[in-house]
């Protein structure tokens, strides 16, 4: 679905990020990996808690508070945002089969970024209270686990040669398109390779940006109990990660965005009738699931459910490095939406292609 709008732990700047990461992020990952949307969405409360537990060692009171915040946010998301995801899906469904422009893809990106930021704003205030309740030892555990993630990300996104990363990237993008359209033609695959060869490899810059964001987050948490502006500063940190861009970084990100928007538009404009039909069927399935979830409303609230059994539904969701993918591949093309670099930083195997 064209919602490109960026271990077992997936930390963040409080509930604002983890809700956005796990509610919207898990949903998007589910969509793009072919899982049953309704089943997983109705378990996002438990998935969120299960995921966050790997970063925060909450006591019983904090866990209850987190559960309540998640349930409230999910109810809001279901009623206010899912209808708009239906609209975006329908827009793409109706447009596929006709010539598609890069501006159209850019518009979808902007619409989706807007939805994610609305979700962030919705929960930022509530996150402040929970973060303020953290003890110093809980904060230390959080950053110890973030440090572990940083080492893994550095190995993943800076390892190998540039040529190896490019080859892996191309394979991932082609695999994504096949998931939605079926087999691609030789010309379509060559088009993808020619366009991705023009992307800037921003792996090192992205890792530096991540570290800078974490450092500021730690400073913010140091004053969590005494700073009267803590919540406002938290919201600013979450909504404006671009403040940590190195000189020239934003220009390269924007150039990568333009390249990717053009790539997606060109490939969609070359779809055969069979490929178009497959794409529309996938989107129609998403819309049906969204509509059903909206109708169900709060029938699947946390209070009425038991946590999923280990080895069942939970096995569908990786506990470390859970990041929703771009509409290309759920293994290698990821939106790096994490505590470390919110809100959205699309990557192709370490090649930063976008950001907000």
Tab-separated table of C-alpha atoms in Angstrom:
chain	number	residue	atom	x	y	z
A	1	UNK	CA	0.000	0.000	0.000
A	2	UNK	CA	1.341	3.394	-0.903
A	3	UNK	CA	1.584	4.833	2.563
A	4	UNK	CA	5.127	6.073	2.279
A	5	UNK	CA	4.872	9.254	4.020
A	6	UNK	CA	11.251	6.714	8.313
A	7	UNK	CA	16.642	-7.774	19.190
A	8	UNK	CA	13.433	-7.487	20.812
A	9	UNK	CA	13.386	-3.958	21.950
A	10	UNK	CA	11.870	-0.938	20.280
A	11	UNK	CA	12.249	1.986	22.536
A	12	UNK	CA	11.033	5.536	22.327
A	13	UNK	CA	10.340	8.842	23.818
A	14	UNK	CA	7.510	7.709	25.941
A	15	UNK	CA	4.063	6.613	25.044
A	16	UNK	CA	3.774	9.074	22.201
A	17	UNK	CA	6.376	7.232	20.157
A	18	UNK	CA	5.630	3.696	21.206
A	19	UNK	CA	1.927	4.101	20.437
A	20	UNK	CA	2.669	5.564	17.057
A	21	UNK	CA	5.319	2.952	16.377
A	22	UNK	CA	3.278	-0.007	17.479
A	23	UNK	CA	-0.274	1.043	16.672
A	24	UNK	CA	0.273	2.707	13.337
A	25	UNK	CA	3.587	1.011	12.709
A	26	UNK	CA	2.471	-2.526	13.402
A	27	UNK	CA	-0.670	-1.921	11.386
A	28	UNK	CA	1.332	-0.746	8.397
A	29	UNK	CA	3.756	-3.634	8.742
A	30	UNK	CA	0.817	-6.014	8.853
A	31	UNK	CA	-0.691	-4.511	5.723
A	32	UNK	CA	2.485	-4.774	3.757
A	33	UNK	CA	3.442	-8.237	4.894
A	34	UNK	CA	0.088	-9.775	4.015
A	35	UNK	CA	-1.082	-10.626	7.533
A	36	UNK	CA	-4.750	-10.570	8.472
A	37	UNK	CA	-5.314	-6.902	9.245
A	38	UNK	CA	-8.397	-7.307	11.415
A	39	UNK	CA	-6.850	-10.028	13.561
A	40	UNK	CA	-3.682	-8.132	14.337
A	41	UNK	CA	-5.306	-4.716	14.735
A	42	UNK	CA	-7.635	-6.145	17.344
A	43	UNK	CA	-4.589	-7.341	19.284
A	44	UNK	CA	-2.546	-4.147	19.066
A	45	UNK	CA	-3.110	-3.329	22.712
A	46	UNK	CA	-1.368	-6.525	23.798
A	47	UNK	CA	1.230	-6.306	21.063
A	48	UNK	CA	2.077	-2.784	22.179
A	49	UNK	CA	2.511	-3.733	25.821
A	50	UNK	CA	4.489	-6.821	24.874
A	51	UNK	CA	6.794	-4.731	22.710
A	52	UNK	CA	7.268	-1.888	25.175
A	53	UNK	CA	8.047	-4.312	28.005
A	54	UNK	CA	11.373	-4.957	26.313
A	55	UNK	CA	12.395	-1.353	26.877
A	56	UNK	CA	10.690	-0.215	30.030
A	57	UNK	CA	10.709	-2.146	33.287
A	58	UNK	CA	7.351	-0.787	34.431
A	59	UNK	CA	5.986	-1.462	37.879
A	60	UNK	CA	2.376	-2.597	38.279
A	61	UNK	CA	0.979	0.933	38.526
A	62	UNK	CA	2.862	2.115	35.456
A	63	UNK	CA	1.798	-0.913	33.458
A	64	UNK	CA	-1.845	-0.247	34.310
A	65	UNK	CA	-1.435	3.372	33.254
A	66	UNK	CA	0.228	2.320	30.015
A	67	UNK	CA	-2.564	-0.136	29.281
A	68	UNK	CA	-5.194	2.557	29.793
A	69	UNK	CA	-3.355	5.017	27.574
A	70	UNK	CA	-3.020	2.446	24.817
A	71	UNK	CA	-6.688	1.482	24.977
A	72	UNK	CA	-7.754	5.141	24.815
A	73	UNK	CA	-5.457	5.829	21.875
A	74	UNK	CA	-6.624	2.762	19.985
A	75	UNK	CA	-10.269	3.748	20.357
A	76	UNK	CA	-9.471	7.206	19.006
A	77	UNK	CA	-7.377	5.793	16.166
A	78	UNK	CA	-10.099	3.358	15.150
A	79	UNK	CA	-12.798	6.018	14.993
A	80	UNK	CA	-10.858	8.989	13.630
A	81	UNK	CA	-7.972	7.651	11.565
A	82	UNK	CA	-9.052	4.336	10.070
A	83	UNK	CA	-11.739	6.045	7.941
A	84	UNK	CA	-9.023	8.199	6.446
A	85	UNK	CA	-6.888	5.162	5.697
A	86	UNK	CA	-9.870	3.823	3.800
A	87	UNK	CA	-9.960	7.047	1.803
A	88	UNK	CA	-6.257	6.869	0.992
A	89	UNK	CA	-6.567	3.215	-0.005
A	90	UNK	CA	-9.531	3.979	-2.228
A	91	UNK	CA	-7.661	6.842	-3.870
A	92	UNK	CA	-4.837	4.512	-4.822
A	93	UNK	CA	-7.243	1.737	-5.848
A	94	UNK	CA	-9.096	4.019	-8.227
A	95	UNK	CA	-5.936	5.537	-9.686
A	96	UNK	CA	-3.999	2.343	-10.388
A	97	UNK	CA	-4.307	1.402	-14.039
A	98	UNK	CA	-4.000	4.986	-15.242
A	99	UNK	CA	-0.826	7.068	-15.573
A	100	UNK	CA	0.456	8.008	-12.111
A	101	UNK	CA	2.624	11.044	-11.402
A	102	UNK	CA	5.361	11.548	-8.843
A	103	UNK	CA	3.262	14.401	-7.440
A	104	UNK	CA	0.433	11.936	-6.772
A	105	UNK	CA	2.778	9.645	-4.832
A	106	UNK	CA	4.183	12.645	-2.941
A	107	UNK	CA	0.647	13.602	-1.984
A	108	UNK	CA	0.013	10.159	-0.522
A	109	UNK	CA	3.237	10.472	1.441
A	110	UNK	CA	2.187	13.838	2.822
A	111	UNK	CA	-1.282	12.584	3.741
A	112	UNK	CA	0.124	9.646	5.646
A	113	UNK	CA	2.758	11.709	7.450
A	114	UNK	CA	-0.075	13.984	8.519
A	115	UNK	CA	-1.995	11.071	9.987
A	116	UNK	CA	1.018	9.841	11.901
A	117	UNK	CA	1.730	13.276	13.331
A	118	UNK	CA	-1.884	13.637	14.435
A	119	UNK	CA	-1.492	10.384	16.317
A	120	UNK	CA	1.689	11.687	17.905
A	121	UNK	CA	0.063	14.930	19.006
A	122	UNK	CA	-2.873	12.988	20.415
A	123	UNK	CA	-0.747	11.039	22.849
A	124	UNK	CA	2.154	13.413	23.578
A	125	UNK	CA	0.487	14.974	26.602
A	126	UNK	CA	-0.435	11.629	28.162
A	127	UNK	CA	3.095	10.370	27.595
A	128	UNK	CA	4.502	13.081	29.799
A	129	UNK	CA	2.824	11.781	32.929
A	130	UNK	CA	4.046	8.255	32.404
A	131	UNK	CA	7.577	9.328	31.590
A	132	UNK	CA	7.696	11.553	34.643
A	133	UNK	CA	6.929	8.530	36.801
A	134	UNK	CA	10.052	6.682	35.638
A	135	UNK	CA	12.724	6.113	38.253
A	136	UNK	CA	16.366	6.835	37.524
A	137	UNK	CA	17.069	3.115	37.302
A	138	UNK	CA	14.260	2.669	34.761
A	139	UNK	CA	15.760	5.444	32.644
A	140	UNK	CA	19.159	3.776	32.807
A	141	UNK	CA	17.705	0.470	31.644
A	142	UNK	CA	15.995	2.227	28.729
A	143	UNK	CA	19.242	3.749	27.467
A	144	UNK	CA	21.214	0.557	28.001
A	145	UNK	CA	18.778	-1.180	25.684
A	146	UNK	CA	18.887	1.662	23.190
A	147	UNK	CA	22.673	1.304	23.135
A	148	UNK	CA	22.284	-2.372	22.233
A	149	UNK	CA	19.999	-1.407	19.365
A	150	UNK	CA	22.456	1.223	18.168
A	151	UNK	CA	25.161	-1.405	17.795
A	152	UNK	CA	22.851	-3.632	15.790
A	153	UNK	CA	21.688	-0.777	13.565
A	154	UNK	CA	25.278	0.263	12.927
A	155	UNK	CA	26.158	-3.236	11.822
A	156	UNK	CA	23.016	-3.561	9.710
A	157	UNK	CA	23.200	-0.203	7.967
A	158	UNK	CA	26.909	0.400	7.690
A	159	UNK	CA	28.064	-3.161	7.066
A	160	UNK	CA	29.092	-4.474	3.685
A	161	UNK	CA	30.174	-2.560	0.621
A	162	UNK	CA	28.075	0.009	-1.184
A	163	UNK	CA	27.606	-2.445	-4.065
A	164	UNK	CA	26.359	-5.140	-1.674
A	165	UNK	CA	23.892	-2.746	-0.101
A	166	UNK	CA	22.656	-1.695	-3.533
A	167	UNK	CA	22.120	-5.276	-4.638
A	168	UNK	CA	20.223	-6.097	-1.477
A	169	UNK	CA	18.154	-2.967	-1.913
A	170	UNK	CA	17.168	-3.817	-5.481
A	171	UNK	CA	16.162	-7.334	-4.507
A	172	UNK	CA	13.995	-5.987	-1.698
A	173	UNK	CA	12.179	-3.438	-3.855
A	174	UNK	CA	11.483	-5.934	-6.612
A	175	UNK	CA	10.154	-8.376	-4.045
A	176	UNK	CA	7.824	-5.703	-2.685
A	177	UNK	CA	6.323	-4.893	-6.042
A	178	UNK	CA	5.793	-8.584	-6.728
A	179	UNK	CA	3.858	-8.865	-3.470
A	180	UNK	CA	1.337	-6.370	-4.788
A	181	UNK	CA	1.403	-6.908	-8.529
A	182	UNK	CA	2.716	-10.396	-9.158
A	183	UNK	CA	5.754	-11.030	-11.351
A	184	UNK	CA	7.438	-7.972	-12.855
A	185	UNK	CA	8.673	-7.794	-16.423
A	186	UNK	CA	12.361	-7.550	-17.220
A	187	UNK	CA	11.870	-3.945	-18.271
A	188	UNK	CA	10.180	-3.094	-14.989
A	189	UNK	CA	12.976	-4.657	-12.957
A	190	UNK	CA	15.585	-2.786	-14.983
A	191	UNK	CA	13.660	0.455	-14.418
A	192	UNK	CA	13.824	-0.130	-10.674
A	193	UNK	CA	17.561	-0.813	-10.733
A	194	UNK	CA	18.295	2.259	-12.825
A	195	UNK	CA	16.360	4.534	-10.473
A	196	UNK	CA	17.671	3.134	-7.197
A	197	UNK	CA	21.236	3.523	-8.464
A	198	UNK	CA	20.682	7.278	-8.161
A	199	UNK	CA	19.801	7.230	-4.443
A	200	UNK	CA	22.204	8.720	-1.918
A	201	UNK	CA	23.593	6.349	0.708
A	202	UNK	CA	22.972	8.241	3.956
A	203	UNK	CA	23.608	5.434	6.418
A	204	UNK	CA	26.300	7.210	8.420
A	205	UNK	CA	24.325	10.437	8.600
A	206	UNK	CA	21.215	8.623	9.759
A	207	UNK	CA	23.095	6.864	12.549
A	208	UNK	CA	24.571	10.194	13.672
A	209	UNK	CA	21.111	11.765	13.667
A	210	UNK	CA	19.758	8.887	15.729
A	211	UNK	CA	22.502	9.327	18.329
A	212	UNK	CA	21.894	13.078	18.519
A	213	UNK	CA	18.170	12.556	19.071
A	214	UNK	CA	18.807	10.024	21.826
A	215	UNK	CA	21.249	12.345	23.557
A	216	UNK	CA	18.684	15.135	23.654
A	217	UNK	CA	15.995	12.748	24.824
A	218	UNK	CA	18.225	11.709	27.699
A	219	UNK	CA	18.781	15.339	28.670
A	220	UNK	CA	15.022	15.851	28.582
A	221	UNK	CA	14.385	12.849	30.829
A	222	UNK	CA	16.955	14.092	33.319
A	223	UNK	CA	14.657	17.014	34.125
A	224	UNK	CA	11.409	15.102	33.774
A	225	UNK	CA	10.295	15.641	37.381
A	226	UNK	CA	11.281	19.302	37.747
A	227	UNK	CA	10.875	20.906	34.322
A	228	UNK	CA	7.434	22.599	34.051
A	229	UNK	CA	7.833	22.603	30.254
A	230	UNK	CA	8.661	18.902	30.076
A	231	UNK	CA	5.570	17.904	28.094
A	232	UNK	CA	5.976	20.755	25.610
A	233	UNK	CA	9.644	19.939	25.134
A	234	UNK	CA	8.782	16.285	24.636
A	235	UNK	CA	6.237	17.122	21.953
A	236	UNK	CA	8.747	19.361	20.189
A	237	UNK	CA	11.402	16.666	20.299
A	238	UNK	CA	9.021	14.116	18.830
A	239	UNK	CA	7.530	16.357	16.153
A	240	UNK	CA	10.726	18.028	14.981
A	241	UNK	CA	13.533	15.486	14.628
A	242	UNK	CA	14.897	17.475	11.700
A	243	UNK	CA	16.543	19.786	14.226
A	244	UNK	CA	19.270	17.137	14.421
A	245	UNK	CA	20.071	17.127	10.701
A	246	UNK	CA	23.699	17.588	9.777
A	247	UNK	CA	24.506	20.271	7.146
A	248	UNK	CA	23.284	19.192	3.732
A	249	UNK	CA	21.467	16.124	5.032
A	250	UNK	CA	17.951	17.438	4.417
A	251	UNK	CA	18.727	18.297	0.798
A	252	UNK	CA	19.961	14.766	0.135
A	253	UNK	CA	16.921	13.262	1.871
A	254	UNK	CA	14.590	15.371	-0.232
A	255	UNK	CA	16.420	14.357	-3.391
A	256	UNK	CA	16.017	10.700	-2.412
A	257	UNK	CA	12.318	11.308	-1.806
A	258	UNK	CA	11.901	12.750	-5.280
A	259	UNK	CA	13.723	9.782	-6.782
A	260	UNK	CA	11.529	7.282	-4.947
A	261	UNK	CA	8.284	9.093	-5.737
A	262	UNK	CA	9.304	9.057	-9.391
A	263	UNK	CA	10.264	5.379	-9.244
A	264	UNK	CA	6.937	4.304	-7.743
A	265	UNK	CA	4.987	6.447	-10.195
A	266	UNK	CA	6.851	5.067	-13.201
A	267	UNK	CA	6.422	1.444	-12.166
A	268	UNK	CA	2.710	1.881	-11.431
A	269	UNK	CA	2.262	3.548	-14.794
A	270	UNK	CA	3.695	0.467	-16.554
A	271	UNK	CA	1.464	-2.153	-14.910
A	272	UNK	CA	-0.171	-4.697	-17.179
A	273	UNK	CA	-3.911	-5.434	-16.854
A	274	UNK	CA	-3.117	-8.537	-14.774
A	275	UNK	CA	-0.769	-6.599	-12.490
A	276	UNK	CA	-3.336	-3.825	-12.086
A	277	UNK	CA	-5.998	-6.338	-11.143
A	278	UNK	CA	-3.766	-7.952	-8.526
A	279	UNK	CA	-2.903	-4.571	-7.033
A	280	UNK	CA	-6.547	-3.522	-6.832
A	281	UNK	CA	-7.559	-6.778	-5.192
A	282	UNK	CA	-4.940	-6.279	-2.486
A	283	UNK	CA	-6.124	-2.733	-1.797
A	284	UNK	CA	-9.770	-3.804	-1.819
A	285	UNK	CA	-8.931	-6.323	0.876
A	286	UNK	CA	-7.369	-3.584	2.981
A	287	UNK	CA	-10.432	-1.390	2.606
A	288	UNK	CA	-12.751	-4.214	3.607
A	289	UNK	CA	-10.718	-4.889	6.730
A	290	UNK	CA	-10.583	-1.212	7.647
A	291	UNK	CA	-14.345	-0.875	7.218
A	292	UNK	CA	-14.960	-3.940	9.366
A	293	UNK	CA	-12.688	-2.598	12.109
A	294	UNK	CA	-14.523	0.718	12.107
A	295	UNK	CA	-17.894	-1.044	12.415
A	296	UNK	CA	-16.628	-3.232	15.239
A	297	UNK	CA	-15.722	-0.148	17.257
A	298	UNK	CA	-14.695	-0.948	20.812
A	299	UNK	CA	-16.037	-4.491	20.809
A	300	UNK	CA	-12.482	-5.788	21.125
A	301	UNK	CA	-11.375	-3.703	24.096
A	302	UNK	CA	-8.537	-4.822	26.324
A	303	UNK	CA	-10.904	-5.481	29.197
A	304	UNK	CA	-12.705	-8.151	27.200
A	305	UNK	CA	-9.682	-10.015	25.918
A	306	UNK	CA	-6.926	-12.291	27.033
A	307	UNK	CA	-3.358	-11.762	25.947
A	308	UNK	CA	-2.373	-13.781	22.850
A	309	UNK	CA	-0.574	-17.038	23.471
A	310	UNK	CA	3.147	-17.057	22.858
A	311	UNK	CA	3.999	-18.815	19.641
A	312	UNK	CA	0.656	-17.815	18.128
A	313	UNK	CA	-0.194	-14.329	16.943
A	314	UNK	CA	2.807	-12.836	18.701
A	315	UNK	CA	5.113	-14.893	16.530
A	316	UNK	CA	4.036	-12.769	13.564
A	317	UNK	CA	5.637	-9.666	15.051
A	318	UNK	CA	9.414	-9.391	15.554
A	319	UNK	CA	10.192	-8.053	19.021
A	320	UNK	CA	13.462	-6.432	18.133
A	321	UNK	CA	13.682	-3.871	15.380
A	322	UNK	CA	9.933	-3.696	14.767
A	323	UNK	CA	9.685	-1.029	12.147
A	324	UNK	CA	6.907	-0.836	9.592
A	325	UNK	CA	8.110	-1.109	6.012
A	326	UNK	CA	7.614	1.190	3.116
A	327	UNK	CA	5.394	-0.185	0.351
A	328	UNK	CA	8.254	-2.256	-0.966
A	329	UNK	CA	9.324	-4.989	1.410
A	330	UNK	CA	8.789	-5.900	5.023
A	331	UNK	CA	12.280	-7.272	5.500
A	332	UNK	CA	14.627	-4.708	4.020
A	333	UNK	CA	12.739	-1.515	3.225
A	334	UNK	CA	11.823	-0.020	6.559
A	335	UNK	CA	10.393	3.115	8.055
A	336	UNK	CA	12.782	3.805	10.862
A	337	UNK	CA	10.201	5.130	13.262
A	338	UNK	CA	11.773	4.607	16.625
A	339	UNK	CA	12.628	6.376	19.800
A	340	UNK	CA	15.878	7.160	18.150
A	341	UNK	CA	14.796	9.005	15.049
A	342	UNK	CA	11.124	9.866	14.948
A	343	UNK	CA	8.931	10.476	13.187
A	344	UNK	CA	9.633	8.895	9.786
A	345	UNK	CA	12.905	8.031	8.133
A	346	UNK	CA	12.431	5.595	5.245
A	347	UNK	CA	15.432	3.434	4.525
A	348	UNK	CA	16.401	0.929	1.901
A	349	UNK	CA	18.998	-1.260	3.532
A	350	UNK	CA	20.720	1.734	5.000
A	351	UNK	CA	20.011	4.028	2.063
A	352	UNK	CA	17.956	6.833	3.523
A	353	UNK	CA	15.333	7.720	0.967
A	354	UNK	CA	13.109	10.020	2.923
A	355	UNK	CA	12.310	11.667	6.153
A	356	UNK	CA	10.186	14.367	7.573
